[in-house]
Coordinates of C-alpha atoms and ligand atoms in Angstrom, one line a residue:
X27 CA 0.1 -0.1 0.0
X28 CA 1.5 3.5 -0.6
X29 CA 1.6 5.7 2.3
X30 CA -1.2 8.0 3.1
X31 CA -1.1 11.8 1.5
X32 CA -0.9 12.9 5.2
X33 CA 2.0 10.4 6.2
X34 CA 3.9 11.2 3.0
X35 CA 3.4 15.2 3.6
X36 CA 5.1 15.0 7.1
X37 CA 8.0 12.9 5.9
X38 CA 8.3 15.3 2.6
X39 CA 9.0 18.3 5.5
X40 CA 12.4 16.8 6.0
X41 CA 13.6 16.3 2.3
X42 CA 16.2 18.7 1.7
X43 CA 15.4 18.6 -1.9
X44 CA 12.1 20.0 -1.4
X45 CA 13.3 23.2 0.7
X46 CA 13.8 25.7 -2.4
X47 CA 10.2 25.1 -3.4
X48 CA 9.5 26.3 0.3
X49 CA 11.4 29.5 -0.2
X50 CA 14.5 28.7 1.2
X51 CA 17.9 29.0 -0.3
X52 CA 20.2 26.2 0.9
X53 CA 23.9 26.9 1.1
X54 CA 24.6 23.4 -0.6
X55 CA 21.8 23.0 -3.1
X56 CA 20.0 19.9 -3.2
X57 CA 21.1 17.7 -6.4
X58 CA 20.2 15.1 -8.9
X59 CA 21.3 14.5 -12.2
X60 CA 19.0 14.0 -15.5
X61 CA 19.7 10.0 -16.7
X62 CA 21.3 9.6 -13.3
X63 CA 20.2 5.8 -14.1
X64 CA 21.2 4.5 -17.2
X65 CA 23.8 3.0 -19.2
X66 CA 26.9 4.9 -17.7
X67 CA 26.6 2.5 -14.7
X68 CA 27.8 -1.2 -15.1
X69 CA 24.9 -2.2 -12.5
X70 CA 22.1 -1.0 -14.6
X71 CA 23.6 -2.6 -17.8
X72 CA 23.5 -5.6 -15.7
X73 CA 19.9 -5.3 -14.7
X74 CA 19.0 -4.3 -18.0
X75 CA 20.2 -7.3 -19.4
X76 CA 18.2 -9.4 -17.0
X77 CA 15.2 -7.7 -18.0
X78 CA 15.9 -8.7 -21.3
X79 CA 14.7 -5.4 -22.8
X80 CA 14.4 -1.6 -22.2
X81 CA 10.6 -1.8 -22.0
X82 CA 10.5 -4.6 -20.0
X83 CA 12.8 -3.2 -17.6
X84 CA 10.4 -0.1 -17.3
X85 CA 7.5 -2.4 -16.8
X86 CA 8.9 -4.8 -14.2
X87 CA 8.5 -2.8 -10.8
X88 CA 10.9 -4.8 -9.1
X89 CA 13.8 -4.0 -11.7
X90 CA 12.6 -0.7 -12.5
X91 CA 12.7 0.5 -8.8
X92 CA 16.2 -1.4 -8.4
X93 CA 17.6 0.7 -11.3
X94 CA 16.0 4.0 -9.8
X95 CA 17.7 3.1 -6.3
X96 CA 21.6 2.4 -8.0
X97 CA 22.8 6.0 -8.4
X98 CA 21.3 7.0 -4.7
X99 CA 23.4 4.2 -3.2
X100 CA 26.2 5.5 -5.4
X101 CA 26.2 9.0 -4.8
X102 CA 23.7 9.9 -2.4
X103 CA 21.7 12.4 -4.5
X104 CA 18.7 14.6 -2.9
X105 CA 16.1 13.0 -5.4
X106 CA 15.6 9.8 -7.1
X107 CA 13.9 10.0 -10.6
X108 CA 11.5 7.2 -11.3
X109 CA 12.9 5.0 -14.0
X110 CA 10.8 4.7 -16.9
X111 CA 10.7 6.7 -20.4
X112 CA 8.5 9.8 -21.7
X113 CA 7.5 6.9 -24.5
X114 CA 5.8 4.8 -21.8
X115 CA 2.7 7.3 -22.9
X116 CA 2.5 6.4 -26.4
X117 CA 3.1 2.6 -25.7
X118 CA 0.2 2.8 -23.1
X119 CA -2.0 4.3 -25.4
X120 CA -1.4 1.3 -27.5
X121 CA 1.2 2.7 -30.4
X122 CA 3.4 0.0 -31.4
X123 CA 7.0 0.9 -29.7
X124 CA 10.6 -0.6 -29.9
X125 CA 13.8 0.1 -28.5
X126 CA 16.5 -1.7 -30.6
X127 CA 19.7 -1.9 -28.5
X128 CA 21.5 0.9 -29.5
X129 CA 19.2 2.5 -32.1
X130 CA 16.8 4.5 -30.1
X131 CA 13.0 4.0 -30.0
X132 CA 10.9 3.5 -33.4
X133 CA 7.0 3.7 -33.3
X134 CA 4.3 2.9 -35.9
X135 CA 4.0 6.6 -36.9
X136 CA 0.8 8.7 -36.7
X137 CA 0.5 11.1 -39.1
X138 CA -3.6 12.0 -39.4
X139 CA -6.7 12.3 -37.6
X140 CA -7.6 8.6 -39.3
X141 CA -4.4 7.4 -37.7
X142 CA -5.5 8.6 -34.0
X143 CA -8.4 5.9 -34.1
X144 CA -5.5 3.6 -33.7
X145 CA -4.7 4.9 -29.5
X146 CA -7.2 3.7 -26.9
X147 CA -6.9 6.2 -24.1
X148 CA -9.3 4.1 -22.1
X149 CA -6.8 1.1 -21.9
X150 CA -3.7 2.8 -20.4
X151 CA -4.3 1.5 -17.0
X152 CA -2.7 -1.7 -17.4
X153 CA 1.1 -0.4 -18.1
X154 CA 0.4 2.6 -16.0
X155 CA -0.2 0.3 -13.1
X156 CA 3.1 -1.4 -13.3
X157 CA 4.6 2.2 -13.2
X158 CA 2.7 3.2 -10.0
X159 CA 3.6 0.2 -8.8
X160 CA 7.4 1.0 -9.1
X161 CA 6.4 4.5 -7.7
X162 CA 4.9 2.7 -4.5
X163 CA 7.6 0.3 -4.1
X164 CA 10.0 3.0 -4.2
X165 CA 8.8 5.2 -1.6
X166 CA 9.0 2.3 0.6
X167 CA 12.4 1.3 -0.3
X168 CA 14.2 4.9 -0.6
X169 CA 15.8 6.7 2.8
X170 CA 13.1 8.8 4.1
X171 CA 15.4 12.1 3.1
X172 CA 15.3 11.3 -0.6
X173 CA 12.7 12.8 -2.7
X174 CA 11.1 10.9 -5.6
X175 CA 10.5 12.9 -8.6
X176 CA 8.0 11.4 -11.1
X177 CA 7.8 12.7 -14.6
X178 CA 6.1 12.7 -18.1
X179 CA 7.0 13.9 -21.3
X180 CA 5.3 17.2 -22.4
X181 CA 2.8 16.9 -25.2
X182 CA 4.7 18.5 -27.8
X183 CA 7.7 16.4 -27.6
X184 CA 5.8 13.1 -27.2
X185 CA 4.0 14.0 -30.1
X186 CA 7.2 14.6 -32.1
X187 CA 8.1 11.0 -31.4
X188 CA 4.5 9.7 -32.0
X189 CA 4.5 11.5 -35.4
X190 CA 8.0 10.9 -36.8
X191 CA 8.3 7.3 -35.6
X192 CA 11.8 7.8 -34.3
X193 CA 14.0 10.2 -32.9
X194 CA 14.8 13.5 -35.4
X195 CA 17.0 16.3 -35.4
X196 CA 14.1 18.7 -36.9
X197 CA 11.0 17.2 -35.7
X198 CA 9.9 17.8 -39.3
X199 CA 6.9 15.7 -39.5
X200 CA 5.2 16.7 -36.3
X201 CA 6.0 20.4 -37.2
X202 CA 4.4 20.1 -41.0
X203 CA 1.3 18.4 -39.5
X204 CA 0.6 21.3 -37.0
X205 CA 1.1 23.7 -39.7
X206 CA -1.1 22.0 -42.4
X207 CA -3.6 20.7 -39.9
X208 CA -3.7 22.7 -36.5
X209 CA -6.8 21.3 -35.5
X210 CA -6.3 17.6 -36.2
X211 CA -3.1 18.0 -34.8
X212 CA -4.5 19.5 -31.6
X213 CA -6.6 16.3 -31.2
X214 CA -3.4 14.2 -30.7
X215 CA -2.2 17.1 -28.1
X216 CA -5.4 17.0 -26.3
X217 CA -5.0 12.9 -26.0
X218 CA -1.6 13.6 -24.7
X219 CA -2.8 16.5 -22.3
X220 CA -5.5 14.3 -20.9
X221 CA -3.4 11.0 -20.9
X222 CA -0.4 12.8 -18.9
X223 CA -2.8 14.2 -16.1
X224 CA -3.9 10.6 -15.4
X225 CA -0.5 9.6 -15.8
X226 CA 1.2 12.1 -13.3
X227 CA -1.9 11.9 -10.8
X228 CA -1.2 8.2 -10.4
X229 CA 2.1 8.8 -9.8
X230 CA 1.4 11.6 -7.2
X231 CA -1.0 9.3 -5.5
X232 CA 1.8 6.4 -5.4
X233 CA 4.0 8.4 -3.7
X234 CA 6.0 10.9 -5.8
X235 CA 6.7 14.1 -4.2
X236 CA 7.8 16.3 -7.0
X237 CA 7.2 16.0 -11.0
X238 CA 9.0 17.3 -14.0
X239 CA 7.7 17.5 -17.5
X240 CA 10.4 17.1 -20.1
X241 CA 9.9 19.0 -23.0
X242 CA 13.2 18.3 -25.0
X243 CA 12.2 19.8 -28.5
X244 CA 10.4 22.9 -27.2
X245 CA 13.0 24.9 -29.3
X246 CA 12.0 23.6 -32.5
X247 CA 9.1 26.0 -32.7
X248 CA 8.5 29.5 -33.5
X249 CA 6.6 31.7 -31.3
X250 CA 2.8 31.2 -32.0
X251 CA 3.4 27.8 -32.1
X252 CA 5.5 27.5 -29.2
X253 CA 2.6 28.9 -27.4
X254 CA -0.1 27.1 -28.8
X255 CA 1.9 23.3 -28.6
X256 CA 4.3 23.9 -25.8
X257 CA 2.7 26.2 -23.2
X258 CA -0.8 25.9 -23.9
X259 CA -0.7 22.2 -23.1
X260 CA 1.7 22.2 -20.5
X261 CA -0.4 25.2 -18.7
X262 CA -3.4 22.6 -18.8
X263 CA -1.6 19.6 -17.1
X264 CA 0.1 21.9 -14.4
X265 CA -3.8 23.3 -13.3
X266 CA -4.9 19.9 -13.2
X267 CA -2.5 18.7 -11.1
X268 CA -2.1 21.7 -8.8
X269 CA -5.9 21.4 -8.2
X270 CA -5.5 17.7 -7.3
X271 CA -2.1 18.1 -5.2
X272 CA -1.2 22.0 -4.4
X273 CA 1.7 21.0 -2.7
X274 CA 3.4 18.8 -5.2
X275 CA 6.0 21.1 -7.1
X276 CA 6.3 20.7 -10.7
X277 CA 9.6 21.3 -12.8
X278 CA 9.2 22.4 -16.4
X279 CA 11.9 21.5 -18.4
X280 CA 11.6 23.5 -22.0
X281 CA 14.7 22.6 -23.7
X282 CA 16.0 25.1 -26.2
X283 CA 13.2 27.6 -25.5
X284 CA 16.0 30.2 -24.3
X285 CA 14.3 34.0 -23.4
X286 CA 10.8 31.9 -24.0
X287 CA 11.5 30.3 -20.8
X288 CA 10.4 33.4 -18.9
X289 CA 7.1 33.4 -20.9
X290 CA 7.0 29.4 -20.2
X291 CA 7.3 30.1 -16.5
X292 CA 4.8 32.9 -16.4
X293 CA 1.9 31.1 -18.3
X294 CA 2.3 27.6 -17.0
X295 CA 2.5 28.2 -13.3
X296 CA 5.3 25.6 -13.0
X297 CA 7.3 26.0 -9.7
X298 CA 10.8 25.4 -11.0
X299 CA 12.3 25.9 -14.4
X300 CA 14.9 23.5 -15.7
X301 CA 17.8 25.4 -17.7
X302 CA 19.5 23.6 -20.4
X303 CA 23.1 24.0 -21.2
X304 CA 22.9 26.9 -23.1
X305 CA 20.7 29.3 -20.7
X306 CA 22.3 32.6 -20.7
X307 CA 23.8 33.2 -16.7
X308 CA 21.6 36.6 -16.7
X309 CA 18.7 34.4 -16.8
X310 CA 19.4 31.9 -14.5
X311 CA 21.0 34.2 -12.1
X312 CA 18.3 37.2 -12.1
X313 CA 15.7 37.0 -14.9
X314 CA 13.6 34.1 -13.2
X315 CA 14.1 35.5 -9.9
X316 CA 11.1 37.9 -10.7
X317 CA 9.2 34.8 -11.6
X318 CA 9.6 33.1 -8.2
X319 CA 10.5 30.2 -9.6
X320 CA 13.2 27.6 -8.6
X321 CA 16.0 27.2 -11.1
X322 CA 17.5 23.9 -12.0
X323 CA 20.7 23.2 -14.0
X324 CA 22.6 23.4 -16.1
X325 CA 26.1 21.8 -16.4
X326 CA 26.9 20.7 -19.4
X327 CA 26.7 16.7 -19.8
X328 CA 30.1 16.6 -21.6
X329 CA 32.1 18.3 -18.8
X330 CA 31.0 15.3 -16.9
X331 CA 32.7 13.0 -19.3
X332 CA 35.6 15.4 -19.4
X333 CA 35.8 15.5 -15.7
X334 CA 39.0 17.3 -14.0
X335 CA 39.5 20.8 -13.7
X336 CA 37.3 22.2 -16.7
X337 CA 34.6 20.6 -14.8
X338 CA 35.3 21.9 -11.5
X339 CA 35.8 25.4 -12.8
X340 CA 32.3 25.2 -14.4
X341 CA 30.9 23.7 -11.3
X342 CA 32.3 26.4 -9.3
X343 CA 30.9 29.3 -11.7
X344 CA 27.5 28.0 -11.6
X345 CA 27.7 27.8 -7.5
X346 CA 28.6 31.2 -7.5
X347 CA 26.2 32.8 -9.9
X348 CA 23.2 30.7 -7.9
X349 CA 24.4 31.2 -4.6
X350 CA 21.9 33.2 -2.1
X351 CA 19.0 31.9 -4.6
X352 CA 16.7 28.9 -4.7
X353 CA 18.9 26.6 -6.6
X354 CA 18.7 22.8 -7.8
X355 CA 21.9 21.7 -8.9
X356 CA 21.5 19.6 -12.2
X357 CA 22.9 19.1 -16.0
X358 CA 21.9 20.9 -18.6
X359 CA 20.8 17.5 -20.3
X360 CA 20.9 14.2 -19.5
X361 CA 24.0 12.0 -18.8
X362 CA 25.6 10.3 -21.6
X363 CA 26.5 6.9 -21.6
X364 CA 30.3 7.1 -22.0
X365 CA 30.4 9.1 -18.7
X366 CA 32.8 7.8 -16.2
X367 CA 31.2 7.1 -12.9
X368 CA 34.1 8.5 -11.1
X369 CA 33.3 11.8 -12.5
X370 CA 30.0 11.7 -10.8
X371 CA 31.5 11.3 -7.7
X372 CA 33.9 14.4 -8.0
X373 CA 31.0 16.4 -9.1
X374 CA 28.9 15.4 -6.0
X375 CA 31.8 16.2 -3.9
X376 CA 32.7 19.2 -5.7
X377 CA 29.2 20.9 -5.4
X378 CA 28.8 19.4 -1.5
X379 CA 32.3 21.1 -0.6
X380 CA 31.8 24.0 -2.4
X381 CA 28.6 24.6 -0.3
X382 CA 30.4 23.9 2.9
X383 CA 32.8 26.5 2.1
X384 CA 30.2 29.1 1.4
Ligands
CP3_430 O1 17.2 8.5 -14.9 C1 16.5 9.0 -15.3 O2 16.7 10.3 -15.7 C2 14.9 8.6 -15.5 C3 14.5 7.6 -16.9 C4 14.4 8.5 -17.8 C5 14.8 7.8 -19.2 N1 14.4 8.5 -20.0 C6 15.4 6.6 -19.5 C7 16.1 5.8 -20.6 C8 13.8 9.6 -18.2 C9 13.3 10.8 -17.3 C10 13.8 9.6 -19.7 C11 13.4 10.8 -20.3 C12 13.5 10.9 -21.9 N2 13.4 9.7 -22.9 C13 13.4 12.0 -22.6 C14 13.3 13.2 -22.2 C15 14.7 13.8 -21.5 C16 15.8 13.9 -23.1 O3 16.5 12.9 -22.4 O4 15.5 14.6 -23.3 C17 13.4 11.6 -24.1 C18 13.3 12.5 -25.3 C19 13.3 10.4 -24.1 C20 13.1 9.5 -25.3 C21 14.0 8.3 -25.4 N3 14.4 7.2 -24.6 C22 15.2 8.3 -26.3 C23 15.4 9.1 -27.7 C24 16.0 7.2 -26.5 C25 17.1 6.6 -26.7 C26 18.2 7.3 -26.8 C27 19.2 7.0 -25.7 O5 19.6 7.7 -25.0 O6 19.4 5.7 -25.6 C28 15.6 6.5 -25.0 C29 15.9 5.6 -24.0 C30 16.5 5.7 -22.8 N4 15.7 6.2 -21.7 C31 17.5 4.9 -21.9 C32 17.2 5.4 -20.7 C33 18.2 5.0 -19.7 C34 18.3 4.0 -22.7 C35 18.0 2.7 -23.2 C36 18.7 1.8 -23.0 O7 19.0 1.1 -21.5 O8 19.4 1.0 -23.7

């Protein structure tokens, strides 16, 4: 059984990860890293092999919980992120999805309103149930002081994979559909908004105490489309979650949005803004302050591959820039597979030592 909401809340009060959302600026910022569970860890590769495939790993609560815990055991991050994938949503909706080893996702592409008939929003329960079971298991197994982040992909980013049928550098098929037939494309986005609300609500009920919405391809749209396909759908998800769970913070990660991130923050009502590697320092340090939003980011994941002084120097710069502010240390995008695990240990030590000295 998942813990009751009241019990979960009283424990959550002790999780330092959540302090910035209550208005506190910690001398040592809380930290976690996007893709902290993954192929750079030998124990992840072992569990994945045991599961016999990436999606099987996502849908086997015992193994998904195990890989979620692996980076917590090694590094003692302030938050764990549920191990799953943003493409679990199309998969649960009934779109055929495979992950071939080393190749990335392949989906049976949806290109028109007629294709939407292949999706069954009423049938997501079975697969989502497995994810909720993982969350409940994690809340039992995690140290009390560790927060648990649930997540989904933002409708726009998930749609880009559903329409393209695979990863792409320009998200052309989704952009073309959205220009050609905005009303038809809106039906897909609406389905994703509704399904994401069900998905995130279930994760919170099972024990997640923070949520992140990943919008990896937010940066591929011009202004008007950014508003319609990124901001509006995200706002609807945030509003629905806030109605049900007003104390659970939501972090938005509109990667590549640049200056439009300010608009994104004020319109969507997110509590935290994930900053990618290219976010300019004046925005990280000052511009978001007026929005009263927690800032998260933004070390280049490739500096974590390099390690050494180059990494340390940039870490120190970020910590100095964000000193005294409501800040969560993270990368600007996910950890890459070639990252040496010892560099992650060095990073954790650096962030915590610097805080000590401050
Ligand atoms: O540790 C964590 O961050 C939690 C788990 C997590 C994964 N994917 C595991 C994963 C999270 C939060 C995601 C989010 C995700 N998935 C995003 C948004 C964030 C981002 O990175 O931009 C996107 C776009 C996806 C879709 C996706 N999943 C792609 C394009 C790929 C293939 C590319 C790659 O990195 O392999 C995946 C696979 C995937 N998701 C892996 C992991 C650990 C690797 C799969 C494997 O073990 O073979």
